[in-house]
Each structure stands twice: as structure tokens, then as C-alpha cells.
CSV table of C-alpha atoms and ligand atoms in Angstrom, one decimal:
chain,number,residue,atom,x,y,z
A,454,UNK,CA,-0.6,4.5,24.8
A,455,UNK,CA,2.6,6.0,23.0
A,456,UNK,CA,1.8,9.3,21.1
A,457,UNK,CA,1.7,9.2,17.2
A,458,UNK,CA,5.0,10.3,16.2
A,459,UNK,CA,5.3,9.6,12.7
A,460,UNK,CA,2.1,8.8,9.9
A,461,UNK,CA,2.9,6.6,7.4
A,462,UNK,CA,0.8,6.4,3.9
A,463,UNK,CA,0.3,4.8,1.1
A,464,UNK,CA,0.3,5.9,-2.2
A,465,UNK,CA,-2.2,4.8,-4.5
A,466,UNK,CA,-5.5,5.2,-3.6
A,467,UNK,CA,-4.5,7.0,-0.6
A,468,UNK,CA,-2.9,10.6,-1.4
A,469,UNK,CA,-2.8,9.7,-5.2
A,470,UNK,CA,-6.1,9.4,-7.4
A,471,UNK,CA,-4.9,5.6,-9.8
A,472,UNK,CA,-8.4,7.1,-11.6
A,473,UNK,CA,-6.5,10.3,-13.1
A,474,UNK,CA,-5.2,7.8,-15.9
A,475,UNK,CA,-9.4,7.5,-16.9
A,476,UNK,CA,-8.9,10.8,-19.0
A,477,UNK,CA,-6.3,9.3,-20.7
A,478,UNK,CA,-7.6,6.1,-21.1
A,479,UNK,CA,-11.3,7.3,-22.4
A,480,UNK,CA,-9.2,9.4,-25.0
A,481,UNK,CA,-8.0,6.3,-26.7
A,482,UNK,CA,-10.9,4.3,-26.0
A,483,UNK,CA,-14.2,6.4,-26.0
A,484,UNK,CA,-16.7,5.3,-23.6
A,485,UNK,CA,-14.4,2.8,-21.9
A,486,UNK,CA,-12.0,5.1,-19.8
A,487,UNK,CA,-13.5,4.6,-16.4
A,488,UNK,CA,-14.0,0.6,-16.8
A,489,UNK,CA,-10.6,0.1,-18.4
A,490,UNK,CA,-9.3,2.0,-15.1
A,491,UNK,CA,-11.3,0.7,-12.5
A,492,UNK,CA,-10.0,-3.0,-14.4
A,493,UNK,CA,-6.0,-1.8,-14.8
A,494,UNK,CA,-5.9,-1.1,-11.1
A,495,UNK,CA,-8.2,-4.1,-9.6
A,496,UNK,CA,-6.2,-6.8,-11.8
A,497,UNK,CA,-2.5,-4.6,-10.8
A,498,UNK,CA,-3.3,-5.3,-6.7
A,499,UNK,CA,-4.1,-9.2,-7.8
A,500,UNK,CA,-1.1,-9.1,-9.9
A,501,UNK,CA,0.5,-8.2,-7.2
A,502,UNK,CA,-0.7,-10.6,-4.2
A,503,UNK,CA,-0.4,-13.3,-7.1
A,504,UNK,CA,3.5,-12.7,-7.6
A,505,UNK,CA,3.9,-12.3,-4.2
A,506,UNK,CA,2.4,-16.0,-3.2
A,507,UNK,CA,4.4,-17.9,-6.1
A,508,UNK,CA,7.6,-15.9,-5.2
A,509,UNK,CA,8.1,-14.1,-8.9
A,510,UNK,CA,8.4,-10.7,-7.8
A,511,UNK,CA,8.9,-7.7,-10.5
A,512,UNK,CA,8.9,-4.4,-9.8
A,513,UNK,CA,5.5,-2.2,-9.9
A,514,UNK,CA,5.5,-1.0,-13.1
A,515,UNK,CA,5.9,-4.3,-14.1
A,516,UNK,CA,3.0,-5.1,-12.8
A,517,UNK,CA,1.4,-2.2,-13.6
A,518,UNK,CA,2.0,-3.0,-17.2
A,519,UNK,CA,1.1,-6.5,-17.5
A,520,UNK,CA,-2.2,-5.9,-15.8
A,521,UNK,CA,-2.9,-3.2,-18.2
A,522,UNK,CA,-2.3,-5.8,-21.2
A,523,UNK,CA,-4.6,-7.9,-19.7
A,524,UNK,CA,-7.7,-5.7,-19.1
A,525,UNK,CA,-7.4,-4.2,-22.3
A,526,UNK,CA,-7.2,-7.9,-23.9
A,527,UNK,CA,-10.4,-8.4,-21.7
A,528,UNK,CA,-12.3,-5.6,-22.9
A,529,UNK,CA,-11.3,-6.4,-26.3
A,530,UNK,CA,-9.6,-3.1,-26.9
A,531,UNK,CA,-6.5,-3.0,-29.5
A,532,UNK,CA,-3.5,-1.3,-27.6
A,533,UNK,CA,-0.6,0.2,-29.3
A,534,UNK,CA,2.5,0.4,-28.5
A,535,UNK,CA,2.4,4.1,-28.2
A,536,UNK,CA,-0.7,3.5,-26.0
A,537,UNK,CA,0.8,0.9,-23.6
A,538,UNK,CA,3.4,3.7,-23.0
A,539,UNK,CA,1.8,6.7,-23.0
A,540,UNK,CA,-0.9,5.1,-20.3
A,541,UNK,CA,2.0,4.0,-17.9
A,542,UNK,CA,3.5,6.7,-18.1
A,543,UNK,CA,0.3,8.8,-16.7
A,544,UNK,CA,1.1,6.5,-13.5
A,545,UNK,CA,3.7,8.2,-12.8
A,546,UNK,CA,1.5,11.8,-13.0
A,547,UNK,CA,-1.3,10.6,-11.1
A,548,UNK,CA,-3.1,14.0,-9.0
A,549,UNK,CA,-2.5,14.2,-5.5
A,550,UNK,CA,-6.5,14.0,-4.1
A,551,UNK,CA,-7.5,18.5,-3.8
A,552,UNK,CA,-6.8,18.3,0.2
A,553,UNK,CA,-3.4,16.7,0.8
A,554,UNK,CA,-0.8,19.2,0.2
A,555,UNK,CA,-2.5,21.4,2.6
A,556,UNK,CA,-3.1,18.7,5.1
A,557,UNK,CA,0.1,17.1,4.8
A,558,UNK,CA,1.8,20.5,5.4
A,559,UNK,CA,-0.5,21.2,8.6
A,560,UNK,CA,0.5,17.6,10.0
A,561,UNK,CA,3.7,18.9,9.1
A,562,UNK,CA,3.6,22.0,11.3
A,563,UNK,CA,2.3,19.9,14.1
A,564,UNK,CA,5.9,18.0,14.3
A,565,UNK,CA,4.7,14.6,12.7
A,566,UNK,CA,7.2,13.1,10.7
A,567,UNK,CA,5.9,11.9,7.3
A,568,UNK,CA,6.5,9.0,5.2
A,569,UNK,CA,5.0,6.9,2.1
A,570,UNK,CA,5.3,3.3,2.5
A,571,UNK,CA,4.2,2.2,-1.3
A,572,UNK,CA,4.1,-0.9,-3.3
A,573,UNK,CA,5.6,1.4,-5.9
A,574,UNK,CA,9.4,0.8,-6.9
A,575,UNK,CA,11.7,3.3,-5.5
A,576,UNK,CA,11.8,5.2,-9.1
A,577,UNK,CA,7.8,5.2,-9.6
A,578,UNK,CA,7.0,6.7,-5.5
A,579,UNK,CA,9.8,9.5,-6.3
A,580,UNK,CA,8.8,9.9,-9.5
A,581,UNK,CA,5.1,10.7,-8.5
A,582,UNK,CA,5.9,13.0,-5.6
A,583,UNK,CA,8.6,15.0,-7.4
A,584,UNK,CA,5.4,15.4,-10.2
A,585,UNK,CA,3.4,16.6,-7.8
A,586,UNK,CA,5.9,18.7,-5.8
A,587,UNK,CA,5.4,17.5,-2.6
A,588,UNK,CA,8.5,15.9,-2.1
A,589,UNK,CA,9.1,18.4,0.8
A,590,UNK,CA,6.6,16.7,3.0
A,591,UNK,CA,8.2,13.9,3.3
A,592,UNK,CA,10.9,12.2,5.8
A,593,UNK,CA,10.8,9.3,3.9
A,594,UNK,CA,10.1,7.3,0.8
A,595,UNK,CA,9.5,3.5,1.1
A,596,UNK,CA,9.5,1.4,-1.4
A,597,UNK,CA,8.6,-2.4,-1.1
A,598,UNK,CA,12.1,-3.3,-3.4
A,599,UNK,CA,14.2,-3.1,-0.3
A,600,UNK,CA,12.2,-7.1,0.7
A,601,UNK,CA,11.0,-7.8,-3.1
A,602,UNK,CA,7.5,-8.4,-2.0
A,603,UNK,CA,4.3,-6.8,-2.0
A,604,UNK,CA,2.0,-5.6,0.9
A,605,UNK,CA,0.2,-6.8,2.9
A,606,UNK,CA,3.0,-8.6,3.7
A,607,UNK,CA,4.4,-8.5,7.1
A,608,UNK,CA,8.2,-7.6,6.0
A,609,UNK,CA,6.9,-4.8,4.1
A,610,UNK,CA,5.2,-3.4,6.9
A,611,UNK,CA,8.7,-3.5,8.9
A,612,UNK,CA,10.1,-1.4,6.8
A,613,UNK,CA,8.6,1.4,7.9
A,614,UNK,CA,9.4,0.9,11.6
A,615,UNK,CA,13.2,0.4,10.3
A,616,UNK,CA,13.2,3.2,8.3
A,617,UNK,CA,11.6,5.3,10.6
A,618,UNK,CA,13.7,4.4,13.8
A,619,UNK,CA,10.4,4.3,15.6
A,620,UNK,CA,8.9,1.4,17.5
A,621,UNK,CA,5.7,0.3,15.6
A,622,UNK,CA,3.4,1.9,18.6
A,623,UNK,CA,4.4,5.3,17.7
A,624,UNK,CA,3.2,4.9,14.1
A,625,UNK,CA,0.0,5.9,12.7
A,626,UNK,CA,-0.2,4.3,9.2
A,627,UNK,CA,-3.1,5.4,6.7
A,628,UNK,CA,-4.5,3.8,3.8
A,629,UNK,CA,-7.8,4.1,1.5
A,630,UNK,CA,-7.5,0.5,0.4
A,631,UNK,CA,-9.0,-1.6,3.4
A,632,UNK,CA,-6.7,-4.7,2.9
A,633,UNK,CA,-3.6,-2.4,3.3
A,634,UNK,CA,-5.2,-0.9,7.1
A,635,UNK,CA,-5.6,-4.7,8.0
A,636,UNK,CA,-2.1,-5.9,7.1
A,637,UNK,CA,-1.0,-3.1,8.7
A,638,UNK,CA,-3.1,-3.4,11.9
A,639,UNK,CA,-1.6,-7.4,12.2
A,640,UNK,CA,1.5,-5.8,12.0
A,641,UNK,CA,1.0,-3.7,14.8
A,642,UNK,CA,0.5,-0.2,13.6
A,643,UNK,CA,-2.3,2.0,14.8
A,644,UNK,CA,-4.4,2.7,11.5
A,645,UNK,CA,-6.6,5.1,10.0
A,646,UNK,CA,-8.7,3.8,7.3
A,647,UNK,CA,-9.3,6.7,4.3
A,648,UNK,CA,-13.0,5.8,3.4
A,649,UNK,CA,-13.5,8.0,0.6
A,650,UNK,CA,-16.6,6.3,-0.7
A,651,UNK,CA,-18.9,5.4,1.6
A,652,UNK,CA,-17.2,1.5,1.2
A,653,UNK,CA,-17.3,-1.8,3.9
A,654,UNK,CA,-14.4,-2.5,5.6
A,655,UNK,CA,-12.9,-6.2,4.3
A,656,UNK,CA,-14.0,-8.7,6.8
A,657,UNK,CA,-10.6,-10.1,7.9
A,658,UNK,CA,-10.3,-9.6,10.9
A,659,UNK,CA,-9.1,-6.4,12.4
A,660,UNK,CA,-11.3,-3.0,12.1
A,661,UNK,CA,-9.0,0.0,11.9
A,662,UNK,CA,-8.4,2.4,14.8
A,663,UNK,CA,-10.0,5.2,13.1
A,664,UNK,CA,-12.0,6.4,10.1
A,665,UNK,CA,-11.4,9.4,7.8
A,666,UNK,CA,-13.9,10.9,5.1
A,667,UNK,CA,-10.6,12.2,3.1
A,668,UNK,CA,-7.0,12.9,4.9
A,669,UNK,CA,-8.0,15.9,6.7
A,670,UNK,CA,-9.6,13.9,9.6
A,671,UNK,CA,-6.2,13.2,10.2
A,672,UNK,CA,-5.4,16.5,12.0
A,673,UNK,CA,-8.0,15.7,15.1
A,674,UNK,CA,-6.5,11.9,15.3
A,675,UNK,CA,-3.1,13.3,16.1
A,676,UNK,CA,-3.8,15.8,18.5
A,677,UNK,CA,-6.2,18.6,17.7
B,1793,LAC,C1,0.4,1.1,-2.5
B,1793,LAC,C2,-0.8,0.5,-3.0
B,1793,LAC,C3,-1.1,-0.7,-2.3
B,1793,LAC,O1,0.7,2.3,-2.7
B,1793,LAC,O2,-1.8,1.3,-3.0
B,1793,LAC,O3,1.2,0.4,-1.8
């Protein structure tokens, strides 16, 4: 089997927290900040697989917004216009979880070559990583508006092979959200599924090559 050469991520969920924006949202709606989140961000990922299937793609943000409209509308909250603003822009501050600067600067040191592979636009992954400062880290930043679709599918997942100038087997790609390791396993990649929180894996399938509490179980996957 090729070594792992490269590890590819993605972004939300996966080195980003998409719950940082609950502060924010519980300060405009008291008592509703964690549901309003946990809705915005379940109803974004459909918004995305929906636009993907009929063909209508817009960008992230886009999406982002609209699904944020919608779950507010659901939980009968009144959002301004200020609000609406104010709360997309926090997506672009999300936190980086506490241990992946340090672990992305250890896989660093080991020789791995790191990317992002997000459903982000171009603007929103740089504009997140510059936030956090860990722009350094990274070989690469890959944003899904080079095929104007979203993951999982398949031409997204070549984009990282392309952009990389790797052949898929030398790429370890790593994701929280279970979906994303799957699509990503079809593809071809080796994956390492972020479980966080003690979740199932989706039943579609494919089981991921390995399993990670938090990104640190990275550094014995590739090598020690
Ligand atoms: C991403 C979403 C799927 O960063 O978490 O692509």
C-alpha cells in the first residue's frame, strides 16, 4: 500500500466548530441558540445535496444564508436584517476545535502535505483560515467552485487528487461528517473518520479506514 503523502480535510465540522455561531445566535434569540445552530447547519448540508441534484448551484454562503432564513422561519424567530448579517458573518470566524493548530503543525513536521477540500467558496475557506491564522499549514485550499457542485460528489473529490498532483492512494482524506468519509472512500481515498461524539457511522456502504476521537489520532495513522 502507497504511504500517506498528503491529508486532506474538510472544513466544517472537521477542524472548524459550525456551533461557535450558537453564542451569537442565543444572544439574539435567548434560549434558542443551540437549536437554531444545530437547524442552520443540518438544513445548509440539505440545501446543499438539494441544489446539487436539480443542478442550481450557488455558492456556500448562499446556501448558508438561505438555510438560515429558513430555520429561523421554522422556529418562528423574527430576523433582522442586521441579524441575518451579523450571523453569516460569524461563519466566517468559526474556532478552529482546541487541538488542531498544534496537530496540524506536528503533521506538518512529519513531511505531510496539508490541504482543505471544503464545500466553502474560495473566499469563505480563506477567509476562515486567515481568521484563525493557520493559513501556514496549508499547501492547499480547495474549494468546490472550481466543478460548481457540492460534495459528496465524485468531481469534487478529484479535485484534490488534481490539485495535489498525487494519485488518490497516497491521500489520506479526514472528515467529522460521516457522509463526507463515504463519498470520499467511493472515490478512492483512504479515510479517517473524526468521531467526535460518540455518533454511528451512515449505513452506506463503505466504513472508513480509521477512526479518530479528535484530529490528534491522526499522528499514529501516518506513521508514529
Ligand atoms: C465542508 C462541509 C461538508 O467543509 O463540512 O465541505
Amino acid at each position: 500500500m502507497a504511504p500517506i503523502r498528503a491529508i486532506v480535510f474538510d472544513l466544517y465540522g472537521t477542524l472548524y466548530d459550525v456551533h461557535s455561531v450558537a453564542a451569537r445566535c442565543e444572544s439574539y434569540f435567548p434560549g434558542q441558540g443551540a437549536e437554531l445552530s444545530r437547524r442552520w447547519r443540518q438544513k445548509q448540508l440539505e440545501y446543499t445535496w438539494l441544489r446539487s441534484l436539480m443542478g442550481q448551484y450557488r455558492d456556500f454562503e448562499q446556501a448558508t444564508l438561505e438555510a438560515l432564513v429558513y430555520s429561523c422561519k421554522q422556529l418562528g424567530l423574527a430576523l433582522s436584517d442586521e441579524q441575518r448579517a451579523a450571523l453569516c458573518e460569524e461563519y466566517l470566524r468559526l474556532a478552529p476545535f482546541p487541538e488542531v493548530p498544534a496537530t496540524l503543525k506536528t503533521l506538518n513536521e512529519k513531511g505531510l502535505r496539508l490541504a482543505i477540500l471544503s464545500n466553502g467558496s474560495v473566499n469563505s475557506i480563506a477567509t476562515v483560515v486567515r481568521n484563525s491564522g493557520l493559513q501556514a499549514q496549508f499547501a492547499e485550499l480547495i474549494s468546490v467552485d472550481a466543478v460548481q457542485i457540492f460534495k459528496p460528489d465524485m468531481r469534487v473529490y478529484g479535485l484534490a487528487e488534481q490539485r495535489m498532483k498525487l494519485d488518490r492512494s497516497e491521500i489520506l482524506f479526514v472528515s467529522s461528517n460521516a457522509w463526507d468519509a463515504t463519498g470520499a472512500s467511493y472515490y478512492g481515498y483512504r479515510t479517517c473518520w473524526i468521531n467526535r461524539s460518540g455518533q454511528n457511522f451512515e449505513e452506506l456502504g463503505r466504513t472508513p479506514d480509521f477512526v479518530a476521537e479528535d484530529l490528534r489520532g491522526l499522528v499514529g495513522v501516518c506513521g508514529g
